[in-house]
Amino acid sequence: MNPEQPDRHDQRKALYRAAKDVTYVLKLRPGLKALLDVLIDHIPNGAPRPVSPAAMQRLADKLGCEDRAIRYRIARLVRLGLVTNRCLANGRRHVQRARTGTIVHVAGIDLSPLLDTAWDWADRAADKKDAYARRARLRFQISEKRGALVRAFRGEEMPADLEALWSGLPRDIAKLGLAALEVLVDKVDRLISVTLADQKSFAGQPEECDRAYITDQGQSESCNPAMPAGKRAQEKPPRQTPRCGLEHVSLRQAVMAAPDDWRIEMERHGRSSWHILAGIAYQRARALGVSPSAWALAQNAVGTNGAAIIVMMADAKSHARGGPVRSVGGWVRRMAERAEKGTATLHRALFGLLHEEAVPC
């Protein structure tokens, strides 16, 4: 028993779904699908039947083509049994209404055949999608089994009977149908079970030529407790970042020593942190003339927080603020080089800013 037909309010939605299913099943060209959508759009509300009275010129303007192309597409849809041409004798289309405004007759392209078979097209589309998925799975299985056969006889000559069976298998399986793929899977399975039952590669056993791969590992103290103590003592400890007195500097002291515009910008973030201070220093470094190499040198010498303090102090001591530093970039590079050697006393310079005293580094 067929399902009930959708009411008039759901006709347009059902027609859109049917047009999509028909396009997928029959592989309609985009022009035919676009014409179906435009015809559905122009079905008047309240029409007794799903008839589209859209004029030929309006359809041509909507689709951006000539009238003869529209006529050809409509004839194609009629031959496919999707629509019926119910235009007047002279090809005119119109909508006739009663005095109450109710539509009593519509002349145009009737989409009732498409609506009547909407459920059938939906079933056919679902079956086609399912068949496509099954074909994809079968193609994958065949490719995997073929690869196993090739790997099993790699470096060996294939027997004559197996070579004959192998040559009889189709090479291009992309265009094979579902039934042909199922037959091909059975053939490949029988081929594997008959000729390769005793192959170790299919039994999951390693071949005799397979050997464990062992990497060369150097001796370490944990793995070799017998290592001489003198040799362990000769190993260099990891390089530590010079502190240069920055371990005595707190975040509060760094913020208090910063220029006023630095503190105002930090207040915009709502809180103070080393991360925010480093971000401000990195943004202002280029404007102050600090090259990326100088910033990288300072960051490598005393870390990101230390580099931020160096840039901040260079800005505070700059000639533009009435200080003695004429080249901020050069001062940052010089302090970074001294910090890398461990001869800088950056905390004294910062405390000098706090007490408004010019203490040399």
GROMACS .gro file of N, CA, C and O in nm, residues 34-35 37-44 51-68 70-71 73-74 91 93-95 97:
model
  148
   34ALA      N    1   1.808   2.242  -1.231
   34ALA     CA    2   1.777   2.384  -1.207
   34ALA      C    3   1.638   2.419  -1.259
   34ALA      O    4   1.564   2.495  -1.196
   35LEU      N    5   1.600   2.364  -1.375
   35LEU     CA    6   1.467   2.391  -1.429
   35LEU      C    7   1.358   2.334  -1.338
   35LEU      O    8   1.255   2.400  -1.314
   37ASP      N    9   1.375   2.297  -1.015
   37ASP     CA   10   1.367   2.382  -0.896
   37ASP      C   11   1.292   2.511  -0.925
   37ASP      O   12   1.210   2.557  -0.844
   38VAL      N   13   1.316   2.571  -1.042
   38VAL     CA   14   1.247   2.696  -1.076
   38VAL      C   15   1.099   2.670  -1.098
   38VAL      O   16   1.013   2.750  -1.057
   39LEU      N   17   1.065   2.559  -1.162
   39LEU     CA   18   0.923   2.526  -1.181
   39LEU      C   19   0.853   2.507  -1.047
   39LEU      O   20   0.739   2.552  -1.028
   40ILE      N   21   0.921   2.441  -0.954
   40ILE     CA   22   0.861   2.421  -0.822
   40ILE      C   23   0.844   2.554  -0.749
   40ILE      O   24   0.745   2.577  -0.679
   41ASP      N   25   0.941   2.644  -0.767
   41ASP     CA   26   0.932   2.775  -0.701
   41ASP      C   27   0.809   2.853  -0.746
   41ASP      O   28   0.752   2.930  -0.667
   42HIS      N   29   0.766   2.835  -0.870
   42HIS     CA   30   0.658   2.916  -0.926
   42HIS      C   31   0.522   2.848  -0.916
   42HIS      O   32   0.426   2.894  -0.980
   43ILE      N   33   0.511   2.742  -0.840
   43ILE     CA   34   0.378   2.683  -0.817
   43ILE      C   35   0.299   2.777  -0.726
   43ILE      O   36   0.343   2.807  -0.615
   44PRO      N   37   0.185   2.827  -0.768
   44PRO     CA   38   0.110   2.922  -0.683
   44PRO      C   39   0.052   2.854  -0.560
   44PRO      O   40   0.015   2.736  -0.564
   51VAL      N   41   0.093   2.267  -1.051
   51VAL     CA   42   0.118   2.314  -1.187
   51VAL      C   43   0.189   2.448  -1.179
   51VAL      O   44   0.149   2.537  -1.104
   52SER      N   45   0.297   2.461  -1.257
   52SER     CA   46   0.375   2.585  -1.258
   52SER      C   47   0.338   2.667  -1.380
   52SER      O   48   0.360   2.623  -1.494
   53PRO      N   49   0.280   2.786  -1.361
   53PRO     CA   50   0.241   2.869  -1.476
   53PRO      C   51   0.349   2.968  -1.519
   53PRO      O   52   0.318   3.067  -1.585
   54ALA      N   53   0.473   2.944  -1.481
   54ALA     CA   54   0.580   3.039  -1.514
   54ALA      C   55   0.594   3.053  -1.665
   54ALA      O   56   0.597   2.953  -1.738
   55ALA      N   57   0.602   3.177  -1.712
   55ALA     CA   58   0.616   3.202  -1.855
   55ALA      C   59   0.754   3.160  -1.904
   55ALA      O   60   0.850   3.150  -1.828
   56MET      N   61   0.762   3.138  -2.034
   56MET     CA   62   0.887   3.093  -2.094
   56MET      C   63   0.998   3.196  -2.074
   56MET      O   64   1.113   3.162  -2.044
   57GLN      N   65   0.963   3.324  -2.091
   57GLN     CA   66   1.063   3.429  -2.077
   57GLN      C   67   1.113   3.439  -1.934
   57GLN      O   68   1.231   3.463  -1.909
   58ARG      N   69   1.024   3.420  -1.838
   58ARG     CA   70   1.066   3.426  -1.698
   58ARG      C   71   1.160   3.310  -1.665
   58ARG      O   72   1.260   3.328  -1.594
   59LEU      N   73   1.130   3.192  -1.716
   59LEU     CA   74   1.219   3.079  -1.693
   59LEU      C   75   1.356   3.102  -1.757
   59LEU      O   76   1.460   3.069  -1.698
   60ALA      N   77   1.355   3.160  -1.877
   60ALA     CA   78   1.482   3.188  -1.945
   60ALA      C   79   1.564   3.291  -1.867
   60ALA      O   80   1.687   3.279  -1.856
   61ASP      N   81   1.497   3.393  -1.813
   61ASP     CA   82   1.569   3.494  -1.734
   61ASP      C   83   1.624   3.435  -1.605
   61ASP      O   84   1.735   3.469  -1.562
   62LYS      N   85   1.547   3.347  -1.542
   62LYS     CA   86   1.592   3.286  -1.418
   62LYS      C   87   1.714   3.197  -1.439
   62LYS      O   88   1.808   3.197  -1.359
   63LEU      N   89   1.714   3.121  -1.547
   63LEU     CA   90   1.821   3.025  -1.572
   63LEU      C   91   1.932   3.081  -1.658
   63LEU      O   92   2.035   3.015  -1.676
   64GLY      N   93   1.912   3.200  -1.713
   64GLY     CA   94   2.017   3.262  -1.793
   64GLY      C   95   2.044   3.191  -1.924
   64GLY      O   96   2.161   3.173  -1.961
   65CYS      N   97   1.939   3.149  -1.992
   65CYS     CA   98   1.957   3.081  -2.121
   65CYS      C   99   1.847   3.127  -2.217
   65CYS      O  100   1.761   3.208  -2.182
   66GLU      N  101   1.848   3.073  -2.338
   66GLU     CA  102   1.751   3.113  -2.439
   66GLU      C  103   1.622   3.031  -2.427
   66GLU      O  104   1.618   2.928  -2.359
   67ASP      N  105   1.519   3.079  -2.497
   67ASP     CA  106   1.389   3.012  -2.491
   67ASP      C  107   1.396   2.870  -2.546
   67ASP      O  108   1.332   2.778  -2.492
   68ARG      N  109   1.470   2.852  -2.654
   68ARG     CA  110   1.475   2.719  -2.714
   68ARG      C  111   1.540   2.617  -2.622
   68ARG      O  112   1.506   2.499  -2.624
   70ILE      N  113   1.506   2.624  -2.296
   70ILE     CA  114   1.400   2.590  -2.200
   70ILE      C  115   1.304   2.490  -2.261
   70ILE      O  116   1.262   2.394  -2.196
   71ARG      N  117   1.267   2.511  -2.387
   71ARG     CA  118   1.175   2.417  -2.453
   71ARG      C  119   1.237   2.278  -2.463
   71ARG      O  120   1.169   2.177  -2.443
   73ARG      N  121   1.461   2.146  -2.262
   73ARG     CA  122   1.466   2.084  -2.129
   73ARG      C  123   1.328   2.037  -2.084
   73ARG      O  124   1.315   1.930  -2.023
   74ILE      N  125   1.225   2.116  -2.114
   74ILE     CA  126   1.090   2.073  -2.077
   74ILE      C  127   1.052   1.947  -2.153
   74ILE      O  128   0.993   1.853  -2.096
   91GLY      N  129   0.027   2.759  -2.626
   91GLY     CA  130   0.145   2.755  -2.540
   91GLY      C  131   0.141   2.851  -2.424
   91GLY      O  132   0.239   2.862  -2.349
   93ARG      N  133   0.039   3.017  -2.059
   93ARG     CA  134   0.020   2.968  -1.922
   93ARG      C  135  -0.055   3.076  -1.844
   93ARG      O  136  -0.029   3.196  -1.862
   94HIS      N  137  -0.146   3.034  -1.758
   94HIS     CA  138  -0.223   3.133  -1.684
   94HIS      C  139  -0.277   3.070  -1.557
   94HIS      O  140  -0.278   2.947  -1.541
   95VAL      N  141  -0.326   3.157  -1.468
   95VAL     CA  142  -0.390   3.115  -1.343
   95VAL      C  143  -0.529   3.177  -1.341
   95VAL      O  144  -0.544   3.299  -1.350
   97ARG      N  145  -0.878   3.246  -1.136
   97ARG     CA  146  -0.928   3.255  -1.000
   97ARG      C  147  -1.077   3.288  -1.001
   97ARG      O  148  -1.127   3.355  -1.092
   0.00000   0.00000   0.00000
